[in-house]
mmCIF file of C-alpha atoms and ligand atoms in Angstrom:
data_model
loop_
_atom_site.group_PDB
_atom_site.id
_atom_site.type_symbol
_atom_site.label_atom_id
_atom_site.label_comp_id
_atom_site.label_asym_id
_atom_site.label_seq_id
_atom_site.Cartn_x
_atom_site.Cartn_y
_atom_site.Cartn_z
ATOM 1 C CA UNK A 1 -0.305 -0.264 0.168
ATOM 2 C CA UNK A 2 1.533 3.874 -1.059
ATOM 3 C CA UNK A 3 1.912 6.082 1.772
ATOM 4 C CA UNK A 4 1.138 9.527 2.185
ATOM 5 C CA UNK A 5 2.186 10.502 5.973
ATOM 6 C CA UNK A 6 4.744 13.244 5.939
ATOM 7 C CA UNK A 7 7.403 10.721 5.932
ATOM 8 C CA UNK A 8 6.377 8.577 3.316
ATOM 9 C CA UNK A 9 4.631 6.097 5.636
ATOM 10 C CA UNK A 10 1.085 4.745 5.518
ATOM 11 C CA UNK A 11 -0.929 6.738 8.172
ATOM 12 C CA UNK A 12 -3.225 4.488 9.875
ATOM 13 C CA UNK A 13 -5.880 5.824 12.423
ATOM 14 C CA UNK A 14 -7.229 3.875 15.169
ATOM 15 C CA UNK A 15 -8.997 3.835 18.602
ATOM 16 C CA UNK A 16 -6.242 4.699 21.340
ATOM 17 C CA UNK A 17 -4.686 5.208 23.577
ATOM 18 C CA UNK A 18 -1.644 2.587 22.615
ATOM 19 C CA UNK A 19 -2.546 -0.880 23.704
ATOM 20 C CA UNK A 20 -5.865 -1.106 22.517
ATOM 21 C CA UNK A 21 -7.530 -4.481 20.791
ATOM 22 C CA UNK A 22 -8.108 -2.304 17.906
ATOM 23 C CA UNK A 23 -3.912 -1.612 18.180
ATOM 24 C CA UNK A 24 -3.591 -5.406 18.030
ATOM 25 C CA UNK A 25 -5.999 -5.690 15.073
ATOM 26 C CA UNK A 26 -3.738 -3.068 13.191
ATOM 27 C CA UNK A 27 -0.390 -4.949 14.551
ATOM 28 C CA UNK A 28 -1.764 -7.642 11.360
ATOM 29 C CA UNK A 29 -1.879 -5.237 8.742
ATOM 30 C CA UNK A 30 1.349 -3.105 9.365
ATOM 31 C CA UNK A 31 4.120 -2.973 11.930
ATOM 32 C CA UNK A 32 4.551 0.325 13.860
ATOM 33 C CA UNK A 33 8.378 0.312 12.288
ATOM 34 C CA UNK A 34 6.438 0.924 8.817
ATOM 35 C CA UNK A 35 3.487 2.903 9.547
ATOM 36 C CA UNK A 36 2.207 6.015 11.506
ATOM 37 C CA UNK A 37 -0.061 4.705 13.963
ATOM 38 C CA UNK A 38 -2.569 7.527 14.443
ATOM 39 C CA UNK A 39 -4.838 7.183 18.022
ATOM 40 C CA UNK A 40 -7.804 8.843 18.085
ATOM 41 C CA UNK A 41 -10.402 9.277 20.685
ATOM 42 C CA UNK A 42 -13.479 6.934 19.374
ATOM 43 C CA UNK A 43 -14.268 5.320 16.020
ATOM 44 C CA UNK A 44 -16.197 7.935 14.298
ATOM 45 C CA UNK A 45 -12.765 10.083 14.405
ATOM 46 C CA UNK A 46 -10.897 7.085 13.145
ATOM 47 C CA UNK A 47 -13.218 6.679 9.830
ATOM 48 C CA UNK A 48 -13.886 10.463 9.263
ATOM 49 C CA UNK A 49 -9.709 10.823 9.886
ATOM 50 C CA UNK A 50 -9.498 8.660 6.287
ATOM 51 C CA UNK A 51 -12.036 10.935 4.541
ATOM 52 C CA UNK A 52 -10.373 14.380 5.668
ATOM 53 C CA UNK A 53 -7.135 12.960 4.519
ATOM 54 C CA UNK A 54 -5.568 12.907 7.876
ATOM 55 C CA UNK A 55 -4.891 9.154 7.768
ATOM 56 C CA UNK A 56 -4.600 6.545 4.791
ATOM 57 C CA UNK A 57 -6.239 3.987 6.261
ATOM 58 C CA UNK A 58 -8.741 2.858 9.822
ATOM 59 C CA UNK A 59 -8.669 0.110 11.741
ATOM 60 C CA UNK A 60 -11.908 -0.110 13.752
ATOM 61 C CA UNK A 61 -13.977 -2.823 15.435
ATOM 62 C CA UNK A 62 -17.442 -3.581 13.812
ATOM 63 C CA UNK A 63 -18.714 -6.887 15.295
ATOM 64 C CA UNK A 64 -17.468 -8.763 19.013
ATOM 65 C CA UNK A 65 -18.806 -12.246 19.057
ATOM 66 C CA UNK A 66 -20.844 -11.781 22.417
ATOM 67 C CA UNK A 67 -22.239 -7.747 22.148
ATOM 68 C CA UNK A 68 -22.901 -7.815 18.226
ATOM 69 C CA UNK A 69 -22.351 -4.792 15.735
ATOM 70 C CA UNK A 70 -20.429 -1.482 16.922
ATOM 71 C CA UNK A 71 -23.290 0.741 15.647
ATOM 72 C CA UNK A 72 -21.644 3.642 15.113
ATOM 73 C CA UNK A 73 -19.393 1.928 12.723
ATOM 74 C CA UNK A 74 -22.177 0.848 10.922
ATOM 75 C CA UNK A 75 -23.948 3.929 10.553
ATOM 76 C CA UNK A 76 -20.959 6.143 10.065
ATOM 77 C CA UNK A 77 -19.513 4.037 7.018
ATOM 78 C CA UNK A 78 -23.172 3.888 5.689
ATOM 79 C CA UNK A 79 -23.383 7.554 4.551
ATOM 80 C CA UNK A 80 -20.964 10.010 3.902
ATOM 81 C CA UNK A 81 -18.255 10.029 1.655
ATOM 82 C CA UNK A 82 -17.898 6.662 0.373
ATOM 83 C CA UNK A 83 -14.536 4.820 2.412
ATOM 84 C CA UNK A 84 -14.048 0.791 1.265
ATOM 85 C CA UNK A 85 -13.315 -2.145 3.667
ATOM 86 C CA UNK A 86 -10.157 -3.298 2.773
ATOM 87 C CA UNK A 87 -9.652 -6.464 5.081
ATOM 88 C CA UNK A 88 -10.610 -8.013 8.433
ATOM 89 C CA UNK A 89 -8.939 -9.257 11.300
ATOM 90 C CA UNK A 90 -10.431 -11.203 13.974
ATOM 91 C CA UNK A 91 -8.514 -10.596 17.963
ATOM 92 C CA UNK A 92 -9.173 -12.980 21.162
ATOM 93 C CA UNK A 93 -10.794 -10.673 23.667
ATOM 94 C CA UNK A 94 -10.506 -11.224 27.086
ATOM 95 C CA UNK A 95 -9.630 -8.695 30.049
ATOM 96 C CA UNK A 96 -7.711 -8.239 33.202
ATOM 97 C CA UNK A 97 -9.183 -6.332 35.893
ATOM 98 C CA UNK A 98 -6.190 -4.013 36.869
ATOM 99 C CA UNK A 99 -5.311 -1.141 39.336
ATOM 100 C CA UNK A 100 -2.806 0.907 40.653
ATOM 101 C CA UNK A 101 -0.874 -1.163 43.031
ATOM 102 C CA UNK A 102 -1.722 -1.608 46.548
ATOM 103 C CA UNK A 103 -5.237 -2.094 45.324
ATOM 104 C CA UNK A 104 -7.522 -4.648 46.565
ATOM 105 C CA UNK A 105 -10.285 -6.970 44.526
ATOM 106 C CA UNK A 106 -12.177 -6.835 48.358
ATOM 107 C CA UNK A 107 -12.065 -2.534 47.700
ATOM 108 C CA UNK A 108 -13.155 -1.995 44.097
ATOM 109 C CA UNK A 109 -16.656 -0.254 43.983
ATOM 110 C CA UNK A 110 -16.449 1.264 40.285
ATOM 111 C CA UNK A 111 -14.636 0.107 37.409
ATOM 112 C CA UNK A 112 -14.000 1.768 34.295
ATOM 113 C CA UNK A 113 -14.732 -0.106 30.817
ATOM 114 C CA UNK A 114 -15.274 0.540 27.570
ATOM 115 C CA UNK A 115 -19.338 -0.576 27.197
ATOM 116 C CA UNK A 116 -18.648 -3.469 25.028
ATOM 117 C CA UNK A 117 -15.993 -4.733 27.223
ATOM 118 C CA UNK A 118 -18.428 -4.815 30.367
ATOM 119 C CA UNK A 119 -21.467 -5.919 28.401
ATOM 120 C CA UNK A 120 -18.966 -8.737 27.759
ATOM 121 C CA UNK A 121 -17.589 -9.173 31.265
ATOM 122 C CA UNK A 122 -21.235 -8.253 33.201
ATOM 123 C CA UNK A 123 -21.844 -12.162 34.272
ATOM 124 C CA UNK A 124 -18.046 -12.309 35.957
ATOM 125 C CA UNK A 125 -18.337 -8.883 37.243
ATOM 126 C CA UNK A 126 -21.466 -9.637 39.349
ATOM 127 C CA UNK A 127 -20.173 -12.335 40.477
ATOM 128 C CA UNK A 128 -16.222 -11.578 41.621
ATOM 129 C CA UNK A 129 -17.233 -7.642 41.991
ATOM 130 C CA UNK A 130 -21.083 -7.708 43.019
ATOM 131 C CA UNK A 131 -22.825 -4.422 42.978
ATOM 132 C CA UNK A 132 -19.592 -3.111 41.144
ATOM 133 C CA UNK A 133 -20.685 0.114 39.273
ATOM 134 C CA UNK A 134 -19.884 1.305 35.583
ATOM 135 C CA UNK A 135 -17.795 4.529 34.797
ATOM 136 C CA UNK A 136 -17.756 4.321 31.152
ATOM 137 C CA UNK A 137 -15.099 5.084 28.962
ATOM 138 C CA UNK A 138 -13.841 5.636 25.893
ATOM 139 C CA UNK A 139 -11.917 2.869 24.969
ATOM 140 C CA UNK A 140 -9.967 -0.231 26.891
ATOM 141 C CA UNK A 141 -6.916 1.569 27.743
ATOM 142 C CA UNK A 142 -8.367 5.270 28.059
ATOM 143 C CA UNK A 143 -8.912 4.735 31.965
ATOM 144 C CA UNK A 144 -5.394 2.493 31.976
ATOM 145 C CA UNK A 145 -3.869 6.180 31.005
ATOM 146 C CA UNK A 146 -6.079 7.940 33.452
ATOM 147 C CA UNK A 147 -4.511 6.067 36.251
ATOM 148 C CA UNK A 148 -0.735 6.272 34.211
ATOM 149 C CA UNK A 149 -1.202 10.222 34.047
ATOM 150 C CA UNK A 150 -0.793 10.167 38.335
ATOM 151 C CA UNK A 151 -4.688 12.082 38.362
ATOM 152 C CA UNK A 152 -5.127 11.401 42.270
ATOM 153 C CA UNK A 153 -9.121 11.484 41.885
ATOM 154 C CA UNK A 154 -9.875 8.947 38.425
ATOM 155 C CA UNK A 155 -13.762 8.559 39.663
ATOM 156 C CA UNK A 156 -12.851 4.530 39.013
ATOM 157 C CA UNK A 157 -10.563 2.149 41.581
ATOM 158 C CA UNK A 158 -10.314 -0.575 38.711
ATOM 159 C CA UNK A 159 -10.430 -0.978 34.999
ATOM 160 C CA UNK A 160 -11.192 -3.544 32.287
ATOM 161 C CA UNK A 161 -8.232 -3.833 29.986
ATOM 162 C CA UNK A 162 -5.993 -5.846 27.689
ATOM 163 C CA UNK A 163 -3.626 -7.920 28.840
ATOM 164 C CA UNK A 164 -0.218 -6.518 27.213
ATOM 165 C CA UNK A 165 -1.670 -3.015 28.215
ATOM 166 C CA UNK A 166 -1.260 -3.595 32.146
ATOM 167 C CA UNK A 167 2.050 -3.416 32.512
ATOM 168 C CA UNK A 168 3.215 -0.379 30.371
ATOM 169 C CA UNK A 169 0.533 1.594 32.185
ATOM 170 C CA UNK A 170 2.003 0.469 35.654
ATOM 171 C CA UNK A 171 -0.463 -1.100 36.769
ATOM 172 C CA UNK A 172 -1.204 -4.456 38.552
ATOM 173 C CA UNK A 173 -3.825 -7.444 38.096
ATOM 174 C CA UNK A 174 -6.337 -7.934 39.957
ATOM 175 C CA UNK A 175 -7.923 -10.777 38.227
ATOM 176 C CA UNK A 176 -6.970 -11.821 34.965
ATOM 177 C CA UNK A 177 -8.882 -13.989 32.275
ATOM 178 C CA UNK A 178 -11.751 -12.109 32.591
ATOM 179 C CA UNK A 179 -14.643 -12.574 30.373
ATOM 180 C CA UNK A 180 -18.256 -14.444 30.639
ATOM 181 C CA UNK A 181 -17.253 -16.249 27.267
ATOM 182 C CA UNK A 182 -13.809 -17.743 26.918
ATOM 183 C CA UNK A 183 -13.828 -18.137 23.208
ATOM 184 C CA UNK A 184 -15.227 -14.236 22.773
ATOM 185 C CA UNK A 185 -13.565 -12.511 19.653
ATOM 186 C CA UNK A 186 -13.517 -9.022 17.989
ATOM 187 C CA UNK A 187 -13.852 -8.730 13.738
ATOM 188 C CA UNK A 188 -12.038 -5.772 12.932
ATOM 189 C CA UNK A 189 -12.028 -3.909 9.422
ATOM 190 C CA UNK A 190 -9.274 -1.879 7.565
ATOM 191 C CA UNK A 191 -11.575 0.927 6.383
ATOM 192 C CA UNK A 192 -9.967 3.086 3.298
ATOM 193 C CA UNK A 193 -10.675 5.531 0.301
ATOM 194 C CA UNK A 194 -12.340 3.442 -2.485
ATOM 195 C CA UNK A 195 -9.885 2.237 -5.161
ATOM 196 C CA UNK A 196 -9.328 -1.120 -6.577
ATOM 197 C CA UNK A 197 -11.212 -3.991 -5.635
ATOM 198 C CA UNK A 198 -8.216 -6.404 -3.381
ATOM 199 C CA UNK A 199 -8.636 -9.594 -6.011
ATOM 200 C CA UNK A 200 -10.645 -12.197 -4.893
ATOM 201 C CA UNK A 201 -9.364 -15.392 -3.644
ATOM 202 C CA UNK A 202 -12.160 -17.234 -3.521
ATOM 203 C CA UNK A 203 -13.668 -16.821 0.050
ATOM 204 C CA UNK A 204 -14.492 -13.294 0.325
ATOM 205 C CA UNK A 205 -16.815 -11.336 1.899
ATOM 206 C CA UNK A 206 -19.135 -8.496 0.598
ATOM 207 C CA UNK A 207 -20.519 -5.562 2.601
ATOM 208 C CA UNK A 208 -23.448 -3.628 1.198
ATOM 209 C CA UNK A 209 -25.577 -1.362 2.917
ATOM 210 C CA UNK A 210 -29.618 -1.562 1.071
ATOM 211 C CA UNK A 211 -32.237 0.917 1.712
ATOM 212 C CA UNK A 212 -35.869 -1.057 0.448
ATOM 213 C CA UNK A 213 -38.444 1.037 -1.448
ATOM 214 C CA UNK A 214 -40.966 2.245 1.382
ATOM 215 C CA UNK A 215 -44.097 0.538 2.304
ATOM 216 C CA UNK A 216 -44.234 -2.292 0.065
ATOM 217 C CA UNK A 217 -45.230 -5.371 0.349
ATOM 218 C CA UNK A 218 -42.496 -7.992 0.425
ATOM 219 C CA UNK A 219 -39.826 -5.752 -0.744
ATOM 220 C CA UNK A 220 -37.442 -7.543 1.981
ATOM 221 C CA UNK A 221 -38.283 -11.065 0.388
ATOM 222 C CA UNK A 222 -37.584 -9.555 -2.841
ATOM 223 C CA UNK A 223 -34.481 -7.806 -1.571
ATOM 224 C CA UNK A 224 -33.233 -11.775 0.125
ATOM 225 C CA UNK A 225 -34.249 -12.869 -3.369
ATOM 226 C CA UNK A 226 -31.738 -11.253 -5.175
ATOM 227 C CA UNK A 227 -28.983 -13.568 -3.316
ATOM 228 C CA UNK A 228 -30.791 -16.747 -3.010
ATOM 229 C CA UNK A 229 -31.540 -17.709 -6.375
ATOM 230 C CA UNK A 230 -27.998 -16.624 -7.151
ATOM 231 C CA UNK A 231 -26.714 -19.003 -4.238
ATOM 232 C CA UNK A 232 -25.210 -16.014 -2.379
ATOM 233 C CA UNK A 233 -25.015 -16.788 1.361
ATOM 234 C CA UNK A 234 -25.195 -14.219 3.949
ATOM 235 C CA UNK A 235 -23.323 -14.040 6.754
ATOM 236 C CA UNK A 236 -24.621 -10.951 8.543
ATOM 237 C CA UNK A 237 -27.886 -8.884 8.095
ATOM 238 C CA UNK A 238 -28.857 -6.150 10.213
ATOM 239 C CA UNK A 239 -31.279 -3.213 10.441
ATOM 240 C CA UNK A 240 -30.022 0.315 11.897
ATOM 241 C CA UNK A 241 -32.971 2.991 11.866
ATOM 242 C CA UNK A 242 -31.881 5.837 9.100
ATOM 243 C CA UNK A 243 -32.976 8.375 11.691
ATOM 244 C CA UNK A 244 -35.249 10.733 9.390
ATOM 245 C CA UNK A 245 -38.934 9.154 10.323
ATOM 246 C CA UNK A 246 -39.257 6.017 12.319
ATOM 247 C CA UNK A 247 -40.195 2.965 10.239
ATOM 248 C CA UNK A 248 -37.294 3.557 8.134
ATOM 249 C CA UNK A 249 -34.582 0.819 7.806
ATOM 250 C CA UNK A 250 -31.559 0.781 6.458
ATOM 251 C CA UNK A 251 -29.738 -2.660 5.888
ATOM 252 C CA UNK A 252 -26.354 -3.819 6.575
ATOM 253 C CA UNK A 253 -25.560 -7.207 5.459
ATOM 254 C CA UNK A 254 -22.506 -8.956 4.645
ATOM 255 C CA UNK A 255 -22.497 -11.496 1.726
ATOM 256 C CA UNK A 256 -20.223 -14.575 0.659
ATOM 257 C CA UNK A 257 -18.435 -13.293 -2.268
ATOM 258 C CA UNK A 258 -15.919 -10.850 -4.199
ATOM 259 C CA UNK A 259 -17.706 -8.526 -6.737
ATOM 260 C CA UNK A 260 -15.732 -10.250 -9.073
ATOM 261 C CA UNK A 261 -17.646 -13.624 -9.057
ATOM 262 C CA UNK A 262 -20.390 -14.126 -11.305
ATOM 263 C CA UNK A 263 -23.317 -14.929 -8.642
ATOM 264 C CA UNK A 264 -22.232 -11.983 -6.936
ATOM 265 C CA UNK A 265 -22.499 -9.508 -9.350
ATOM 266 C CA UNK A 266 -25.517 -10.763 -10.880
ATOM 267 C CA UNK A 267 -26.747 -10.627 -7.240
ATOM 268 C CA UNK A 268 -25.918 -6.710 -7.102
ATOM 269 C CA UNK A 269 -27.399 -6.410 -10.292
ATOM 270 C CA UNK A 270 -30.276 -7.218 -8.745
ATOM 271 C CA UNK A 271 -30.108 -5.264 -6.180
ATOM 272 C CA UNK A 272 -29.574 -2.060 -8.246
ATOM 273 C CA UNK A 273 -33.046 -2.567 -9.913
ATOM 274 C CA UNK A 274 -35.296 -3.223 -7.527
ATOM 275 C CA UNK A 275 -33.602 -1.378 -4.191
ATOM 276 C CA UNK A 276 -33.724 2.478 -4.189
ATOM 277 C CA UNK A 277 -30.575 2.885 -2.673
ATOM 278 C CA UNK A 278 -27.447 0.406 -2.945
ATOM 279 C CA UNK A 279 -23.576 1.437 -1.314
ATOM 280 C CA UNK A 280 -21.348 -1.083 -2.175
ATOM 281 C CA UNK A 281 -18.916 -1.339 1.074
ATOM 282 C CA UNK A 282 -16.005 -3.218 -0.767
ATOM 283 C CA UNK A 283 -15.221 -6.669 -1.282
ATOM 284 C CA UNK A 284 -12.071 -8.963 0.968
ATOM 285 C CA UNK A 285 -10.742 -11.677 2.169
ATOM 286 C CA UNK A 286 -12.371 -13.689 4.845
ATOM 287 C CA UNK A 287 -11.095 -14.987 7.738
ATOM 288 C CA UNK A 288 -13.470 -16.760 9.918
ATOM 289 C CA UNK A 289 -13.733 -19.371 7.300
ATOM 290 C CA UNK A 290 -11.048 -20.690 4.645
ATOM 291 C CA UNK A 291 -13.329 -22.077 1.690
ATOM 292 C CA UNK A 292 -16.955 -20.777 0.797
ATOM 293 C CA UNK A 293 -19.173 -23.252 -0.323
ATOM 294 C CA UNK A 294 -20.973 -23.052 -3.668
ATOM 295 C CA UNK A 295 -24.111 -24.377 -4.366
ATOM 296 C CA UNK A 296 -24.473 -26.165 -7.625
ATOM 297 C CA UNK A 297 -25.030 -24.294 -10.561
ATOM 298 C CA UNK A 298 -23.660 -20.856 -9.283
ATOM 299 C CA UNK A 299 -20.344 -21.405 -10.053
ATOM 300 C CA UNK A 300 -18.517 -18.641 -12.670
ATOM 301 C CA UNK A 301 -18.851 -21.763 -15.528
ATOM 302 C CA UNK A 302 -22.602 -21.840 -14.824
ATOM 303 C CA UNK A 303 -23.268 -18.137 -15.443
ATOM 304 C CA UNK A 304 -21.002 -18.343 -18.134
ATOM 305 C CA UNK A 305 -22.292 -21.262 -20.110
ATOM 306 C CA UNK A 306 -26.084 -20.025 -19.613
ATOM 307 C CA UNK A 307 -25.032 -16.520 -20.884
ATOM 308 C CA UNK A 308 -23.427 -18.072 -24.040
ATOM 309 C CA UNK A 309 -26.736 -20.001 -24.276
ATOM 310 C CA UNK A 310 -28.792 -17.012 -24.550
ATOM 311 C CA UNK A 311 -26.586 -15.140 -26.699
ATOM 312 C CA UNK A 312 -27.148 -18.590 -29.297
ATOM 313 C CA UNK A 313 -30.773 -18.131 -28.827
ATOM 314 C CA UNK A 314 -30.623 -14.030 -29.846
ATOM 315 C CA UNK A 315 -28.866 -14.942 -33.238
ATOM 316 C CA UNK A 316 -30.976 -18.509 -33.723
ATOM 317 C CA UNK A 317 -28.093 -20.492 -33.249
ATOM 318 C CA UNK A 318 -29.373 -22.516 -30.453
ATOM 319 C CA UNK A 319 -33.327 -23.918 -29.170
HETATM 320 O O1 PRE B 401 -10.058 -1.820 20.783
HETATM 321 C C1 PRE B 401 -10.335 -2.038 22.043
HETATM 322 O O2 PRE B 401 -9.830 -2.081 23.157
HETATM 323 C C2 PRE B 401 -11.342 -0.943 22.187
HETATM 324 O O3 PRE B 401 -11.837 -0.807 23.424
HETATM 325 C C3 PRE B 401 -12.895 -1.155 21.658
HETATM 326 C C4 PRE B 401 -13.662 -2.169 21.776
HETATM 327 C C5 PRE B 401 -15.149 -2.800 20.723
HETATM 328 O O4 PRE B 401 -15.724 -1.405 20.110
HETATM 329 O O5 PRE B 401 -15.509 -3.607 20.857
HETATM 330 C C6 PRE B 401 -12.680 -3.603 20.946
HETATM 331 C C7 PRE B 401 -12.769 -4.858 21.503
HETATM 332 C C8 PRE B 401 -13.370 -5.676 22.772
HETATM 333 O O6 PRE B 401 -14.973 -6.046 22.154
HETATM 334 C C9 PRE B 401 -13.984 -4.200 23.168
HETATM 335 C C10 PRE B 401 -14.060 -2.566 22.741
#
């Protein structure tokens, strides 16, 4: 990837400060030796940094296996100047309950945590720190940075932080492996400005935002049929309110396949015909499943043979 930072290195905006799970996802994409890491205060700022050309890419969490979607990311990508997803990364997520040296778990009353972190540890906290009050944090390392700044009244006694952030911020662990689900993972995406789509790998994902015609019976079914009849499986679909009035929804969709796959291209053409708005948010390799399943009759060769047949019909060469 070409860089446009002041020293020629690519610039990556991400949720900081240092040590977040988002930074772990960014490290899968570019080493800090070869790239400029630009920590941001929230995911919207990270995405807007790309739109404003203050960064070449953003790395943002899009979905957690326990808490679900990061709606601020879905909504920020759905409107505004077009951006695309270029890659996805998965990071296992478990936390450390950490505090300043000298703190005991029995004395903890207020726990700082990013809302997604709190939601992923709710049951553990109820059991081990009963009655603890949630102090919302902008990221998983923001409270650690507050502790490290020497602030005398941080407003919390302990924080849920990613394991690699405990030592660098001078904290001590009160409990490790904190999670309600020990297999929890968060999916992150690399966001960039539109350009050539990454080549298809045979196991790809295409992300879309789709609006339905209003007040039309069967509109949702007709939209879904565009995928189903071409053998395109959906790995995620959720509705988000459009915001201008009640009852208007935008669908955020991950479909299995690449825009270069015939079945996906045909599904996109179908959506373009029947839906008032379709935003293409990119095709990129999927990391959660190395081999996609293709339904018989929906391989590229099947579409090519069918097209050849229709062309022959038009020219009177076949029946
Ligand atoms: O990257 C981080 O450390 C964050 O604070 C963000 C975030 C998220 O937005 O989901 C990332 C991973 C965890 O699921 C909890 C929080």
